[in-house]
Short mmCIF file of C-alpha atoms in Angstrom, two decimals:
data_model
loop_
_atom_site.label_atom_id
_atom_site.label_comp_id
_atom_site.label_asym_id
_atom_site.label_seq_id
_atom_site.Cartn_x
_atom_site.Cartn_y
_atom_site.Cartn_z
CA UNK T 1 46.44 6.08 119.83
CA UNK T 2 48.21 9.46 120.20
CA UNK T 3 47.16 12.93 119.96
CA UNK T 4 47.64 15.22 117.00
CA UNK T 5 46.92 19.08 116.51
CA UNK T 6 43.86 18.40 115.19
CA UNK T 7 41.00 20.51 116.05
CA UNK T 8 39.78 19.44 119.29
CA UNK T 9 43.34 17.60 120.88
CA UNK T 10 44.77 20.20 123.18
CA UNK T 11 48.18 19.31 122.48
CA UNK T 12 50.46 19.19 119.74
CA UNK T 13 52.60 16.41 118.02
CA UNK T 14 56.47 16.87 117.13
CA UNK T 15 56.63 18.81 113.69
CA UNK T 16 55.78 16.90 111.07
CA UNK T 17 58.68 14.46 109.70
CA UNK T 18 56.56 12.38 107.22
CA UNK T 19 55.98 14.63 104.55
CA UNK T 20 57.03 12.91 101.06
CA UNK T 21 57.52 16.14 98.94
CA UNK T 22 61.13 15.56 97.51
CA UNK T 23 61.72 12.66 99.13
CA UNK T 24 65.04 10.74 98.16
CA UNK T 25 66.50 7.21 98.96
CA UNK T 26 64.37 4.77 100.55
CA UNK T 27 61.70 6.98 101.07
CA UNK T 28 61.02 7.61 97.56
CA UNK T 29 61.19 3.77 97.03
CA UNK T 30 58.44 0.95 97.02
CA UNK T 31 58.76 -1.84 99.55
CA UNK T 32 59.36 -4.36 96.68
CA UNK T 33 62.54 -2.14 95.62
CA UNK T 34 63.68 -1.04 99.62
CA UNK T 35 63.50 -4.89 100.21
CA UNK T 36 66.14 -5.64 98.06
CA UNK T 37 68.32 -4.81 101.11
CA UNK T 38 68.34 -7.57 103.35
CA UNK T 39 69.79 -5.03 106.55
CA UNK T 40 66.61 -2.88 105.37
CA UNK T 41 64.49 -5.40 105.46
CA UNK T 42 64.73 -7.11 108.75
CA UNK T 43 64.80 -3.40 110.65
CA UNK T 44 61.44 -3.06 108.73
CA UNK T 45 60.04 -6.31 110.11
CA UNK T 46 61.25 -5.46 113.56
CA UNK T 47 59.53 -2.01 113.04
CA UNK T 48 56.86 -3.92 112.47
CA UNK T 49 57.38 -6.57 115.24
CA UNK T 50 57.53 -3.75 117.83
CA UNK T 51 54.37 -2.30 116.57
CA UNK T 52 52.09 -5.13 116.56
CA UNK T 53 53.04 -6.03 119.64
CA UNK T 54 52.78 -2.69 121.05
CA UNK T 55 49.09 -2.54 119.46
CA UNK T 56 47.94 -5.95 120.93
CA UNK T 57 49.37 -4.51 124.35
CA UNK T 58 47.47 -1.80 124.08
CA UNK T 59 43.84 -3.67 123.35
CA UNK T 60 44.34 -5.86 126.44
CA UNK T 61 45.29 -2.58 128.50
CA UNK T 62 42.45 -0.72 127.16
CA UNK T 63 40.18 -3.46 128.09
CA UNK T 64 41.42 -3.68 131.17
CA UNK T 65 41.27 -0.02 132.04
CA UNK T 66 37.67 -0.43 131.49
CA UNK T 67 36.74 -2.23 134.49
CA UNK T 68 37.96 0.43 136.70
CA UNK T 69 36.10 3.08 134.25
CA UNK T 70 33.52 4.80 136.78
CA UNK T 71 30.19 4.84 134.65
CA UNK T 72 29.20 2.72 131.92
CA UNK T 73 29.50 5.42 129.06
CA UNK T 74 32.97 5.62 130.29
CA UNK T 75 33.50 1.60 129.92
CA UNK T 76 31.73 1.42 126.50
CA UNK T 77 34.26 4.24 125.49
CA UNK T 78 37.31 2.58 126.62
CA UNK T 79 36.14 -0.79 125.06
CA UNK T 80 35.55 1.08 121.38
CA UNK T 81 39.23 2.44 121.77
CA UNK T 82 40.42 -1.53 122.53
CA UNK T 83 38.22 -2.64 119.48
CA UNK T 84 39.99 0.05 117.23
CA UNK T 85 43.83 -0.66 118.62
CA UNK T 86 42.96 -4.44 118.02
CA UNK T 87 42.09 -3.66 114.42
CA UNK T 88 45.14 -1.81 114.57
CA UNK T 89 47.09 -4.91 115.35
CA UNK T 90 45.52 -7.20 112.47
CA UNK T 91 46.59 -4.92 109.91
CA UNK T 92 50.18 -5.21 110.80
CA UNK T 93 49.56 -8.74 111.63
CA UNK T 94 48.57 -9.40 108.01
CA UNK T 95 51.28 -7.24 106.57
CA UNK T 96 53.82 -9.29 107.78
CA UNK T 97 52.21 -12.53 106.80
CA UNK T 98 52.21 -10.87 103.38
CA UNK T 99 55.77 -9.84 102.95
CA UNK T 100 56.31 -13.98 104.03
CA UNK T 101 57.09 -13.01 107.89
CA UNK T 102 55.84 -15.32 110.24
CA UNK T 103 53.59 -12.57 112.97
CA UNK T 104 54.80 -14.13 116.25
CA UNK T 105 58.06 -14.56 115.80
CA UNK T 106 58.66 -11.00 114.84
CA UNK T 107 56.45 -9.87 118.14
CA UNK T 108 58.26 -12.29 120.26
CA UNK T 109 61.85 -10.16 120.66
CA UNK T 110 59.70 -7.08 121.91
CA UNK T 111 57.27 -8.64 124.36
CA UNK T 112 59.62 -8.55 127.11
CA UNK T 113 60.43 -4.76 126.89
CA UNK T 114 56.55 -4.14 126.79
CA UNK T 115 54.99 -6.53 129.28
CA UNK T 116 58.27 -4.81 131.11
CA UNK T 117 57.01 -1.39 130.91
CA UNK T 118 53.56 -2.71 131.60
CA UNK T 119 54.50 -4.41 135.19
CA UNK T 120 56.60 -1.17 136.03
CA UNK T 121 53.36 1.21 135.38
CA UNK T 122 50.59 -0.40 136.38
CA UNK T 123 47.92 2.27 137.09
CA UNK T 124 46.30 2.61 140.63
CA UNK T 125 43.39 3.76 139.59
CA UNK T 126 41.37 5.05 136.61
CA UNK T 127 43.08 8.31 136.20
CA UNK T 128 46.06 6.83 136.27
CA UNK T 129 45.22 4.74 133.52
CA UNK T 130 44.53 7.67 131.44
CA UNK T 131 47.04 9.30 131.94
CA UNK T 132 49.51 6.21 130.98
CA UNK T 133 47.54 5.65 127.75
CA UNK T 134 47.86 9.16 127.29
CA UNK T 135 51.34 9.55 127.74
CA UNK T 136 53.08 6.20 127.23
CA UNK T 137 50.78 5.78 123.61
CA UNK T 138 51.90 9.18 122.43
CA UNK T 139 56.03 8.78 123.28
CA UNK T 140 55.58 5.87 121.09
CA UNK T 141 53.62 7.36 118.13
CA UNK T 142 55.90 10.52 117.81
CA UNK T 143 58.91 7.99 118.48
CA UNK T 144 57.30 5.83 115.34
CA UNK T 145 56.38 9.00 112.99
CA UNK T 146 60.03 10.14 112.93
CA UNK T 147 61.22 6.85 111.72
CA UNK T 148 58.12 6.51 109.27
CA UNK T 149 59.91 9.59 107.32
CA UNK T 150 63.02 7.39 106.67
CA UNK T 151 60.39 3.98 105.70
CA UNK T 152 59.72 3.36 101.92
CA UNK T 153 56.42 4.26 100.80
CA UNK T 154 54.18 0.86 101.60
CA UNK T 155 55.42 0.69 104.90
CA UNK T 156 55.44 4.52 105.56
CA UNK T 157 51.15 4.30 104.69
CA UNK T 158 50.66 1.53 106.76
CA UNK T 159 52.75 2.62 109.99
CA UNK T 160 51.01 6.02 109.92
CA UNK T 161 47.65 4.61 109.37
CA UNK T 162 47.77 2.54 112.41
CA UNK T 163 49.36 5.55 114.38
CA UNK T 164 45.43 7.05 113.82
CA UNK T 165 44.45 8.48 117.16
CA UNK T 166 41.80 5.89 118.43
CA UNK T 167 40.15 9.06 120.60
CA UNK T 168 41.85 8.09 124.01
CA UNK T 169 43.74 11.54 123.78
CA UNK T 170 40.51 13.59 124.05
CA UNK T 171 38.72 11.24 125.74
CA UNK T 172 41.85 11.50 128.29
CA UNK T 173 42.14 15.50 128.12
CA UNK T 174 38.46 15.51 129.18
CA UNK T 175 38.39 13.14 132.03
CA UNK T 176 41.51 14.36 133.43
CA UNK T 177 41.37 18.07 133.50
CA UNK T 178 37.32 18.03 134.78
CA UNK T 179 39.11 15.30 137.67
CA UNK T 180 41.44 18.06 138.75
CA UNK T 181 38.95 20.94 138.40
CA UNK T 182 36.79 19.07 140.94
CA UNK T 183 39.94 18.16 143.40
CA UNK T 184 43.18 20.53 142.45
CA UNK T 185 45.30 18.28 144.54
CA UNK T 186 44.79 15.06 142.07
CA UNK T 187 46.90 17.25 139.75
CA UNK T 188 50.75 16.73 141.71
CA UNK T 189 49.78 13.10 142.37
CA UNK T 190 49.15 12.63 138.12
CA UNK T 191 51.94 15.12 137.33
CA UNK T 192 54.28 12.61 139.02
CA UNK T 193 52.53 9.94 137.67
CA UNK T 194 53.33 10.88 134.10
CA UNK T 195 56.93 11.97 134.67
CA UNK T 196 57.43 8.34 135.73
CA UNK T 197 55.71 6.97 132.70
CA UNK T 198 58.23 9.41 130.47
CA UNK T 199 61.47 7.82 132.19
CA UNK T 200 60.50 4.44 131.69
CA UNK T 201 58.93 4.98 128.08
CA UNK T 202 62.10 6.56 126.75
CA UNK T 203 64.31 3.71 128.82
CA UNK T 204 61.98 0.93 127.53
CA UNK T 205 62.50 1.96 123.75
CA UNK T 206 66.11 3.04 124.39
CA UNK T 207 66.97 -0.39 125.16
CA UNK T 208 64.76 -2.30 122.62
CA UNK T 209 66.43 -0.65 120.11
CA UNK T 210 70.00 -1.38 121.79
CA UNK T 211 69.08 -4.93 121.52
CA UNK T 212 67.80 -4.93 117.81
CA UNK T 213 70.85 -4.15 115.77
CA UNK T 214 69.04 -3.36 112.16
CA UNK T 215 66.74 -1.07 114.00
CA UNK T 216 69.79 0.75 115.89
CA UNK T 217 71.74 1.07 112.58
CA UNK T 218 68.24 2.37 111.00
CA UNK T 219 68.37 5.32 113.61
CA UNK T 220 71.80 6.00 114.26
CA UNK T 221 73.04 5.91 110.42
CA UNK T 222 74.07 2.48 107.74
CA UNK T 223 70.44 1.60 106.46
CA UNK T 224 69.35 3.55 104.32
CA UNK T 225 68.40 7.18 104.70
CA UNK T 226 68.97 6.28 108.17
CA UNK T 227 69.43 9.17 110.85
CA UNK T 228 72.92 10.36 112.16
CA UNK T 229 73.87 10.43 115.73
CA UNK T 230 72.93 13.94 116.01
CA UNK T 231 69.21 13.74 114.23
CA UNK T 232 69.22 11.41 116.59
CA UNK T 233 69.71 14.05 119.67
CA UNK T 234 66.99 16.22 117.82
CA UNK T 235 64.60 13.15 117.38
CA UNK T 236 64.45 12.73 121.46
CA UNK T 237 64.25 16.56 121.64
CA UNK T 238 61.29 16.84 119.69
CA UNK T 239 59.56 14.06 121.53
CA UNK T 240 60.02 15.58 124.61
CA UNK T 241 59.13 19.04 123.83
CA UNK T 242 55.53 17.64 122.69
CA UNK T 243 55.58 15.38 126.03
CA UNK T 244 55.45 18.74 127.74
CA UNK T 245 53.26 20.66 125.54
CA UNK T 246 50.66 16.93 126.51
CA UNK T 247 51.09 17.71 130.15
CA UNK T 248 49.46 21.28 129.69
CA UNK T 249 46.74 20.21 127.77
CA UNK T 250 46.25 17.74 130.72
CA UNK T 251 46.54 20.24 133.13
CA UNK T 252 49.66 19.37 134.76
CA UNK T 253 53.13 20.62 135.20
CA UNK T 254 55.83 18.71 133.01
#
């Protein structure tokens, strides 16, 4: 689902927030004992809301990518990355049926912003579609590892295990860079293409969190081991900084 700086992805993810050495507050905390706090609670099961969601999105995208995929090896890949983001989805499904959440309705506040962001970036072609899933998956997983830090233990596994790069980030390094090797000018068309994707990423998540009020007071400070105003400023940093360091590995100017 997003790339990491593991041997073999070409770019690098924001420094690594999730570490549990020392940890204090919530984050040293089981869910049973984090739950306690009903505010804590309901930004968890938006967290997890937003994720699901954003996880069945991104099976139906991938699938859909992969009838514009130009040779069958390509298609098969694409549909393996859709099986493994729909797996993806049914753990977090069943997590919230287990914590006594009912799946739907905690999807249902964030399909808007999605199916939003969707409509607004709909590739042209199969490059472009790439370089969305490239892009617009990664935003979101660095977005979702900083706040992972700040989750209690349970919830901190699961979100990071379903954060897993699928393989669309070297699949998409790959296809991309040998596309502009063979034609240098499909590089400014996709380097435009991906700055869009970044300004409505960041203004899609911007205002889904506006709109949730335990996952705003989660970021900006009151839950928790919540972050302050100005981790906040540092937070976007990061994520942008590693948006740039993505473009390079694609080949194209941030």
């Amino acid at each position: 689902m997003t790339s990491s700086d593991k041997p073999g992805n070409a770019a690098e993810a924001p420094a690594d927030t999730t570490g549990t050495a020392g940890a204090t507050g919530v984050a040293a905390q089981d869910w049973t004992t984090a739950a306690a706090d009903p505010q804590y609670r309901a930004a968890v099961v938006d967290l997890l809301g937003a994720l699901a969601y954003g996880e069945l999105a991104a099976f139906e995208r991938l699938a859909e990518d992969a009838k514009l995929a130009p040779t069958l090896a390509d298609k098969a890949e694409l549909a393996k990355m859709a099986s493994a983001e729909f797996h993806h989805f049914e753990r977090l499904r069943d997590r919230l049926a287990e914590i006594g959440e009912e799946p739907t309705a905690a999807m249902e506040p964030f399909v808007s912003a999605y199916d939003g962001f969707h409509k607004q970036t709909a590739p042209s072609d199969w490059l472009e579609g790439l370089v969305k899933a490239y892009v617009g998956d990664s935003i979101a997983s660095d977005f979702y590892r900083e706040v992972a830090a700040r989750l209690d233990s349970d919830t901190r596994e699961l979100v990071l295990a379903v954060l897993d790069d699928t393989g669309h980030a070297g699949f998409a390094v790959e296809k991309v860079r040998a596309a502009i090797e063979a034609d240098p000018r499909v590089g400014g068309r996709l380097a435009l293409w991906a700055r869009r994707l970044m300004g409505e990423a960041l203004s899609q998540s911007q205002r889904v969190v506006a709109d949730r009020d335990a996952l705003s007071t989660m970021l900006v400070g009151g839950v928790a081991d919540g972050f302050d105003l100005a981790e906040v400023g540092r937070m976007f940093s990061r994520i942008t900084e590693a948006h740039t360091k993505r473009m390079a590995a694609l080949g194209l100017a941030a």
